[in-house]
């Protein structure tokens, strides 16, 4: 099935905006603007972004013409997305994945580990039109979650938590914003249908985001943007609207192999190919049951997730800090005392990780990881001293 013909923008939509809208914003008039305003309020937007939001609400009269100007609609969608707090936004064609054979082989070869659910809706993942009949384009958004961390207390047996899980649960943060974009689009283009996703829908978010110009998929399989790096939370709005799409990003990894060389478990088996069953992030979150050697002995100090391949990426060397208050780390050093974790009750776990991504796993899994960290601490300390 060939991709439908698409309109293409002449400029890169993922670039940062140089200036905000003029002030004061025009008052809301008409039922369309009121509905849009209500959807934005439902998104629980930080007041820090209110100037951008008001600018997004200033609708052009051409937007409501029949038929609507789809290039103008695309630009308004991007303005709205930025006003909602997304750092990057691009629009990609809702085309069938050119990597279909690789994806099917990746799953059948066992590289997905215990994530058997990935095969359940494989046709929908490969073909957006199977997920949303009539789909034409995908609005791809990304939010920077990077924040510098304090040095951990050397006196504690500290286990590390991946940066994306240190703030508020990104699902709870991003979903309402995607719904606001979808609501706006359905009002702007009557008859439009939409489906939203924040890594739980059968949408190949990184692949589509790369086609939408947000960044490229790096050798560690993370999406990388030249300005922000790979510290990105992704979301998407699949739509039947035939929006103008952006130019795809260009791979800029070059000859660098730092991520491949740094992975303790050799999970990046080749450039751009990840064996998830070996990945520390998978092992600490998705894998149930015991973790056998030799992987167990290579997990180092990670309690939840892993950032090693991102920490060593040169594109992350100058990553700006997030401006979203909800994404600021609740654990300043990004660590937990594993002795305390091992003593926790379920109530302790629920209270500590309420409204965070860590609640995805159960306490017994976190305590399993804590025991592994505690086992490895002497080995890690010895290795560090030898390297010094």
Tab-separated table of C-alpha atoms in Angstrom:
chain	number	residue	atom	x	y	z
A	1	UNK	CA	0.000	0.000	0.000
A	2	UNK	CA	1.590	3.256	-1.081
A	3	UNK	CA	1.506	6.399	0.998
A	4	UNK	CA	-1.148	8.957	0.038
A	5	UNK	CA	0.028	12.136	-1.674
A	6	UNK	CA	0.836	14.745	0.935
A	7	UNK	CA	1.401	18.463	1.127
A	8	UNK	CA	4.884	19.395	2.239
A	9	UNK	CA	6.017	22.444	4.144
A	10	UNK	CA	9.027	24.290	2.808
A	11	UNK	CA	10.423	25.036	6.263
A	12	UNK	CA	11.360	22.950	9.288
A	13	UNK	CA	8.565	23.063	11.839
A	14	UNK	CA	10.593	21.641	14.702
A	15	UNK	CA	12.740	24.733	15.031
A	16	UNK	CA	12.242	26.899	18.152
A	17	UNK	CA	9.958	29.885	17.744
A	18	UNK	CA	11.777	33.225	17.952
A	19	UNK	CA	8.980	35.290	19.419
A	20	UNK	CA	5.555	35.086	20.989
A	21	UNK	CA	2.290	36.535	19.755
A	22	UNK	CA	1.514	40.213	20.003
A	23	UNK	CA	-0.470	41.567	22.954
A	24	UNK	CA	-3.111	42.005	24.110
A	25	UNK	CA	-4.793	38.884	22.676
A	26	UNK	CA	-8.142	39.396	21.037
A	27	UNK	CA	-11.132	38.356	23.155
A	28	UNK	CA	-12.706	34.995	22.451
A	29	UNK	CA	-15.738	35.301	20.196
A	30	UNK	CA	-18.015	32.563	18.958
A	31	UNK	CA	-18.701	29.025	20.028
A	32	UNK	CA	-15.620	27.569	18.278
A	33	UNK	CA	-13.228	29.749	20.264
A	34	UNK	CA	-15.051	29.038	23.521
A	35	UNK	CA	-14.833	25.277	22.966
A	36	UNK	CA	-11.138	25.544	22.185
A	37	UNK	CA	-10.568	27.630	25.302
A	38	UNK	CA	-12.347	25.058	27.467
A	39	UNK	CA	-10.234	22.242	26.036
A	40	UNK	CA	-7.089	24.190	26.872
A	41	UNK	CA	-8.243	24.737	30.422
A	42	UNK	CA	-8.804	21.004	30.741
A	43	UNK	CA	-5.179	20.438	29.813
A	44	UNK	CA	-4.052	21.996	33.120
A	45	UNK	CA	-1.539	24.297	31.457
A	46	UNK	CA	1.143	26.092	33.454
A	47	UNK	CA	0.600	29.851	33.627
A	48	UNK	CA	4.141	30.239	32.302
A	49	UNK	CA	2.852	29.287	28.859
A	50	UNK	CA	-0.291	31.431	28.894
A	51	UNK	CA	0.993	34.065	26.393
A	52	UNK	CA	1.598	31.351	23.808
A	53	UNK	CA	-1.805	29.829	24.464
A	54	UNK	CA	-3.595	33.115	23.892
A	55	UNK	CA	-1.694	33.492	20.648
A	56	UNK	CA	-2.788	30.047	19.512
A	57	UNK	CA	-6.399	30.955	20.194
A	58	UNK	CA	-6.339	33.963	17.884
A	59	UNK	CA	-7.951	32.268	14.957
A	60	UNK	CA	-7.711	33.578	11.424
A	61	UNK	CA	-11.006	34.002	9.616
A	62	UNK	CA	-9.508	31.928	6.809
A	63	UNK	CA	-9.232	28.973	9.188
A	64	UNK	CA	-12.996	28.599	9.278
A	65	UNK	CA	-13.447	28.969	5.544
A	66	UNK	CA	-14.891	26.073	3.587
A	67	UNK	CA	-12.787	24.199	2.734
A	68	UNK	CA	-10.184	25.233	5.343
A	69	UNK	CA	-6.674	26.178	4.265
A	70	UNK	CA	-4.773	23.066	5.423
A	71	UNK	CA	-1.390	24.792	5.336
A	72	UNK	CA	-2.762	27.447	7.669
A	73	UNK	CA	-4.343	24.778	9.854
A	74	UNK	CA	-0.963	23.038	10.139
A	75	UNK	CA	0.722	26.263	11.240
A	76	UNK	CA	-2.003	26.928	13.809
A	77	UNK	CA	-1.646	23.379	15.139
A	78	UNK	CA	2.073	23.955	15.657
A	79	UNK	CA	1.478	27.262	17.400
A	80	UNK	CA	-1.075	25.614	19.655
A	81	UNK	CA	1.262	22.715	20.466
A	82	UNK	CA	4.067	25.094	21.418
A	83	UNK	CA	1.644	27.071	23.537
A	84	UNK	CA	0.755	23.885	25.364
A	85	UNK	CA	4.394	23.466	26.378
A	86	UNK	CA	5.789	21.163	23.698
A	87	UNK	CA	9.333	22.059	22.681
A	88	UNK	CA	9.141	20.447	19.257
A	89	UNK	CA	6.331	19.756	16.819
A	90	UNK	CA	6.282	18.328	13.330
A	91	UNK	CA	3.762	16.757	11.001
A	92	UNK	CA	4.436	13.483	9.189
A	93	UNK	CA	2.511	11.513	6.580
A	94	UNK	CA	0.544	8.601	8.040
A	95	UNK	CA	2.411	6.163	5.820
A	96	UNK	CA	2.978	2.459	6.271
A	97	UNK	CA	6.339	1.770	7.909
A	98	UNK	CA	9.163	1.030	5.458
A	99	UNK	CA	10.706	-1.080	8.242
A	100	UNK	CA	7.870	-3.613	8.317
A	101	UNK	CA	9.999	-6.684	7.639
A	102	UNK	CA	12.584	-5.655	10.236
A	103	UNK	CA	9.921	-4.991	12.899
A	104	UNK	CA	8.277	-8.366	12.343
A	105	UNK	CA	11.647	-10.130	12.421
A	106	UNK	CA	12.694	-8.193	15.545
A	107	UNK	CA	9.656	-9.457	17.431
A	108	UNK	CA	9.814	-13.045	16.153
A	109	UNK	CA	13.531	-13.317	17.000
A	110	UNK	CA	12.860	-12.711	20.694
A	111	UNK	CA	14.488	-9.305	20.912
A	112	UNK	CA	11.287	-7.920	22.439
A	113	UNK	CA	11.784	-10.161	25.460
A	114	UNK	CA	8.580	-10.623	27.440
A	115	UNK	CA	6.862	-7.699	25.706
A	116	UNK	CA	4.593	-10.047	23.761
A	117	UNK	CA	1.940	-7.324	23.596
A	118	UNK	CA	3.979	-5.689	20.829
A	119	UNK	CA	2.867	-8.467	18.476
A	120	UNK	CA	-0.802	-8.200	19.404
A	121	UNK	CA	-1.516	-5.158	17.218
A	122	UNK	CA	1.381	-5.409	14.817
A	123	UNK	CA	-0.618	-4.436	11.716
A	124	UNK	CA	-1.835	-1.270	13.446
A	125	UNK	CA	1.726	-0.399	14.453
A	126	UNK	CA	3.001	-0.844	10.929
A	127	UNK	CA	0.105	0.872	9.160
A	128	UNK	CA	-1.505	3.931	10.831
A	129	UNK	CA	-4.547	3.509	8.575
A	130	UNK	CA	-5.219	0.157	10.250
A	131	UNK	CA	-5.390	1.971	13.601
A	132	UNK	CA	-7.427	4.904	12.278
A	133	UNK	CA	-9.094	4.220	8.917
A	134	UNK	CA	-8.577	7.128	6.574
A	135	UNK	CA	-5.554	8.455	8.487
A	136	UNK	CA	-3.555	10.947	6.425
A	137	UNK	CA	-1.136	12.691	8.784
A	138	UNK	CA	0.383	12.445	12.262
A	139	UNK	CA	1.047	15.455	14.482
A	140	UNK	CA	4.221	14.554	16.385
A	141	UNK	CA	5.208	16.449	19.523
A	142	UNK	CA	8.123	16.257	21.931
A	143	UNK	CA	8.773	17.711	25.368
A	144	UNK	CA	12.212	18.164	26.915
A	145	UNK	CA	12.542	16.478	30.317
A	146	UNK	CA	16.244	17.002	30.998
A	147	UNK	CA	17.249	18.385	34.390
A	148	UNK	CA	20.722	18.477	35.989
A	149	UNK	CA	21.093	16.224	39.010
A	150	UNK	CA	22.892	16.762	42.299
A	151	UNK	CA	25.701	14.443	43.362
A	152	UNK	CA	24.373	11.381	45.248
A	153	UNK	CA	25.243	10.795	48.889
A	154	UNK	CA	28.322	8.568	48.752
A	155	UNK	CA	27.478	7.188	52.198
A	156	UNK	CA	24.290	5.556	50.940
A	157	UNK	CA	23.759	2.437	48.856
A	158	UNK	CA	22.137	4.463	46.097
A	159	UNK	CA	20.119	3.043	43.225
A	160	UNK	CA	19.506	5.250	40.196
A	161	UNK	CA	16.190	6.135	38.582
A	162	UNK	CA	16.042	7.136	34.911
A	163	UNK	CA	15.553	10.864	34.387
A	164	UNK	CA	12.204	10.566	32.621
A	165	UNK	CA	10.687	8.997	35.742
A	166	UNK	CA	11.941	11.610	38.233
A	167	UNK	CA	9.131	14.083	37.601
A	168	UNK	CA	5.405	13.751	37.114
A	169	UNK	CA	4.029	10.834	35.127
A	170	UNK	CA	4.441	11.994	31.542
A	171	UNK	CA	1.318	10.112	30.477
A	172	UNK	CA	-0.803	12.218	32.836
A	173	UNK	CA	0.997	15.390	31.757
A	174	UNK	CA	0.944	14.926	27.989
A	175	UNK	CA	-2.381	13.197	27.292
A	176	UNK	CA	-4.622	16.180	28.152
A	177	UNK	CA	-2.492	18.384	25.918
A	178	UNK	CA	-2.875	15.962	23.014
A	179	UNK	CA	-6.625	15.871	23.590
A	180	UNK	CA	-6.654	19.681	23.452
A	181	UNK	CA	-4.879	19.596	20.082
A	182	UNK	CA	-7.279	16.937	18.794
A	183	UNK	CA	-10.323	18.901	20.004
A	184	UNK	CA	-9.043	22.040	18.312
A	185	UNK	CA	-8.384	20.198	15.059
A	186	UNK	CA	-11.837	18.645	14.954
A	187	UNK	CA	-13.358	22.098	15.361
A	188	UNK	CA	-11.078	23.670	12.762
A	189	UNK	CA	-11.655	20.906	10.204
A	190	UNK	CA	-15.212	19.564	10.560
A	191	UNK	CA	-15.503	15.837	10.007
A	192	UNK	CA	-11.928	15.156	11.062
A	193	UNK	CA	-11.278	12.068	13.175
A	194	UNK	CA	-8.320	11.728	15.544
A	195	UNK	CA	-6.568	9.276	17.855
A	196	UNK	CA	-3.966	10.277	20.443
A	197	UNK	CA	-1.077	8.308	21.878
A	198	UNK	CA	1.656	8.629	24.507
A	199	UNK	CA	3.657	5.403	23.974
A	200	UNK	CA	0.672	3.202	24.884
A	201	UNK	CA	-1.063	3.387	21.478
A	202	UNK	CA	0.102	1.211	18.545
A	203	UNK	CA	1.986	4.090	16.922
A	204	UNK	CA	5.685	4.014	15.972
A	205	UNK	CA	6.272	7.388	17.582
A	206	UNK	CA	10.012	7.713	16.994
A	207	UNK	CA	9.771	6.699	13.352
A	208	UNK	CA	6.949	9.141	12.639
A	209	UNK	CA	8.639	11.925	14.619
A	210	UNK	CA	11.766	11.495	12.484
A	211	UNK	CA	9.664	11.720	9.325
A	212	UNK	CA	8.026	14.828	10.768
A	213	UNK	CA	11.363	16.604	11.188
A	214	UNK	CA	11.599	16.550	14.985
A	215	UNK	CA	14.859	14.600	15.044
A	216	UNK	CA	16.527	11.431	13.830
A	217	UNK	CA	16.560	7.940	15.333
A	218	UNK	CA	20.069	7.454	16.670
A	219	UNK	CA	22.250	4.373	16.907
A	220	UNK	CA	20.879	3.782	20.418
A	221	UNK	CA	17.360	3.850	18.860
A	222	UNK	CA	16.442	7.024	20.768
A	223	UNK	CA	15.075	10.038	18.919
A	224	UNK	CA	17.715	12.797	18.867
A	225	UNK	CA	17.188	16.489	18.206
A	226	UNK	CA	20.243	18.616	17.466
A	227	UNK	CA	19.145	21.345	19.916
A	228	UNK	CA	17.712	19.331	22.816
A	229	UNK	CA	19.381	15.958	22.384
A	230	UNK	CA	17.486	12.773	23.183
A	231	UNK	CA	15.834	13.798	26.455
A	232	UNK	CA	12.429	13.808	24.794
A	233	UNK	CA	8.963	12.679	25.813
A	234	UNK	CA	6.945	11.921	22.699
A	235	UNK	CA	3.281	12.126	21.850
A	236	UNK	CA	1.225	11.955	18.692
A	237	UNK	CA	-2.153	12.848	17.251
A	238	UNK	CA	-3.124	10.647	14.325
A	239	UNK	CA	-5.689	12.337	12.117
A	240	UNK	CA	-7.684	12.004	8.924
A	241	UNK	CA	-6.978	15.686	8.207
A	242	UNK	CA	-4.680	16.125	5.203
A	243	UNK	CA	-2.290	18.575	6.855
A	244	UNK	CA	0.856	19.947	5.232
A	245	UNK	CA	3.774	17.765	6.337
A	246	UNK	CA	7.385	18.600	7.159
A	247	UNK	CA	10.668	17.457	5.689
A	248	UNK	CA	12.163	14.410	7.458
A	249	UNK	CA	15.229	14.798	9.641
A	250	UNK	CA	18.720	13.799	8.557
A	251	UNK	CA	20.762	11.287	10.557
A	252	UNK	CA	23.649	13.112	12.230
A	253	UNK	CA	25.216	10.313	14.296
A	254	UNK	CA	28.103	10.038	11.857
A	255	UNK	CA	30.832	7.599	12.884
A	256	UNK	CA	30.168	7.970	16.624
A	257	UNK	CA	29.695	4.712	18.565
A	258	UNK	CA	29.777	5.993	22.147
A	259	UNK	CA	26.341	4.603	22.994
A	260	UNK	CA	27.240	1.179	21.613
A	261	UNK	CA	30.559	1.104	23.451
A	262	UNK	CA	29.079	2.254	26.773
A	263	UNK	CA	26.184	-0.209	27.068
A	264	UNK	CA	27.144	-2.648	29.874
A	265	UNK	CA	24.926	-5.457	28.563
A	266	UNK	CA	25.743	-5.011	24.848
A	267	UNK	CA	22.058	-4.434	24.158
A	268	UNK	CA	22.822	-2.278	21.099
A	269	UNK	CA	23.802	-5.257	18.979
A	270	UNK	CA	24.397	-3.149	15.855
A	271	UNK	CA	23.958	0.518	15.051
A	272	UNK	CA	20.220	1.282	15.177
A	273	UNK	CA	19.386	-2.226	16.434
A	274	UNK	CA	18.450	-2.860	20.061
A	275	UNK	CA	18.021	-6.245	21.703
A	276	UNK	CA	15.495	-5.136	24.306
A	277	UNK	CA	15.823	-8.411	26.206
A	278	UNK	CA	19.341	-7.283	27.209
A	279	UNK	CA	18.523	-3.620	27.859
A	280	UNK	CA	18.761	-2.515	31.504
A	281	UNK	CA	15.673	-0.359	31.076
A	282	UNK	CA	13.696	-3.393	29.922
A	283	UNK	CA	15.150	-5.632	32.634
A	284	UNK	CA	14.274	-3.249	35.473
A	285	UNK	CA	10.756	-2.441	34.237
A	286	UNK	CA	9.286	-4.973	31.813
A	287	UNK	CA	11.003	-8.223	32.779
A	288	UNK	CA	9.188	-10.315	35.374
A	289	UNK	CA	10.810	-12.969	37.512
A	290	UNK	CA	14.474	-13.456	38.253
A	291	UNK	CA	17.192	-11.882	36.136
A	292	UNK	CA	19.869	-14.432	35.380
A	293	UNK	CA	23.600	-14.014	35.011
A	294	UNK	CA	25.444	-12.632	33.185
A	295	UNK	CA	22.911	-9.807	32.751
A	296	UNK	CA	22.290	-9.586	36.485
A	297	UNK	CA	25.937	-8.788	37.109
A	298	UNK	CA	25.978	-6.013	34.504
A	299	UNK	CA	23.014	-3.954	35.649
A	300	UNK	CA	25.193	-1.724	37.792
A	301	UNK	CA	23.240	0.674	40.009
A	302	UNK	CA	19.961	1.043	38.108
A	303	UNK	CA	16.721	0.628	40.041
A	304	UNK	CA	14.336	1.828	37.359
A	305	UNK	CA	15.281	2.375	33.740
A	306	UNK	CA	18.719	3.352	32.465
A	307	UNK	CA	20.260	6.495	30.950
A	308	UNK	CA	23.751	5.261	30.079
A	309	UNK	CA	23.435	5.428	26.290
A	310	UNK	CA	21.948	8.911	26.562
A	311	UNK	CA	24.444	10.202	29.118
A	312	UNK	CA	27.352	9.455	26.775
A	313	UNK	CA	25.710	10.850	23.627
A	314	UNK	CA	27.540	13.988	22.424
A	315	UNK	CA	24.248	15.554	21.366
A	316	UNK	CA	23.202	15.595	25.020
A	317	UNK	CA	26.313	17.458	26.131
A	318	UNK	CA	24.638	20.868	25.959
A	319	UNK	CA	21.030	19.878	26.490
A	320	UNK	CA	18.948	22.708	27.989
A	321	UNK	CA	17.020	22.110	31.181
A	322	UNK	CA	13.285	21.558	30.973
A	323	UNK	CA	11.008	24.534	31.526
A	324	UNK	CA	8.082	22.347	32.604
A	325	UNK	CA	7.759	22.522	36.427
A	326	UNK	CA	6.046	19.128	36.629
A	327	UNK	CA	9.087	17.449	35.068
A	328	UNK	CA	11.607	18.757	37.599
A	329	UNK	CA	13.139	15.856	39.597
A	330	UNK	CA	11.420	14.895	42.828
A	331	UNK	CA	14.641	13.112	43.768
A	332	UNK	CA	17.369	15.809	43.481
A	333	UNK	CA	20.159	13.292	42.900
A	334	UNK	CA	17.987	10.885	40.920
A	335	UNK	CA	18.642	8.107	43.420
A	336	UNK	CA	16.981	6.114	46.175
A	337	UNK	CA	18.541	4.422	49.192
A	338	UNK	CA	18.193	0.738	48.351
A	339	UNK	CA	18.175	-0.254	52.029
A	340	UNK	CA	15.112	1.921	52.529
A	341	UNK	CA	13.464	0.517	49.402
A	342	UNK	CA	13.967	-3.013	50.692
A	343	UNK	CA	12.193	-2.044	53.925
A	344	UNK	CA	9.218	-0.372	52.230
A	345	UNK	CA	5.624	-1.457	52.527
A	346	UNK	CA	3.176	-1.169	49.645
A	347	UNK	CA	1.841	2.031	51.216
A	348	UNK	CA	5.367	3.476	51.261
A	349	UNK	CA	5.762	2.646	47.573
A	350	UNK	CA	2.377	4.082	46.594
A	351	UNK	CA	2.967	7.269	48.568
A	352	UNK	CA	6.450	7.843	47.135
A	353	UNK	CA	5.597	7.232	43.491
A	354	UNK	CA	2.008	8.419	43.197
A	355	UNK	CA	1.603	10.267	39.875
A	356	UNK	CA	5.024	9.192	38.594
A	357	UNK	CA	6.042	6.705	35.903
A	358	UNK	CA	7.682	4.455	38.522
A	359	UNK	CA	4.251	3.313	39.657
A	360	UNK	CA	4.174	1.285	36.426
A	361	UNK	CA	6.039	-1.505	38.219
A	362	UNK	CA	5.059	-3.250	41.439
A	363	UNK	CA	6.964	-2.991	44.713
A	364	UNK	CA	8.314	-6.586	44.476
A	365	UNK	CA	9.924	-5.735	41.124
A	366	UNK	CA	11.534	-2.585	42.526
A	367	UNK	CA	12.793	-4.553	45.529
A	368	UNK	CA	14.198	-7.228	43.219
A	369	UNK	CA	16.124	-4.467	41.462
A	370	UNK	CA	17.243	-3.038	44.809
A	371	UNK	CA	18.700	-6.386	45.834
A	372	UNK	CA	20.658	-6.553	42.579
A	373	UNK	CA	21.985	-3.015	43.100
A	374	UNK	CA	23.069	-3.918	46.618
A	375	UNK	CA	24.841	-7.021	45.324
A	376	UNK	CA	26.696	-4.998	42.711
A	377	UNK	CA	27.766	-2.011	44.822
A	378	UNK	CA	31.132	-3.475	45.961
A	379	UNK	CA	31.900	-4.620	42.405
A	380	UNK	CA	31.038	-1.206	40.948
A	381	UNK	CA	33.083	0.652	43.569
A	382	UNK	CA	36.117	-1.541	42.880
A	383	UNK	CA	35.788	-0.985	39.131
A	384	UNK	CA	35.534	2.771	39.632
A	385	UNK	CA	38.706	2.825	41.730
A	386	UNK	CA	40.575	0.789	39.111
A	387	UNK	CA	39.507	3.218	36.384
A	388	UNK	CA	40.742	6.158	38.452
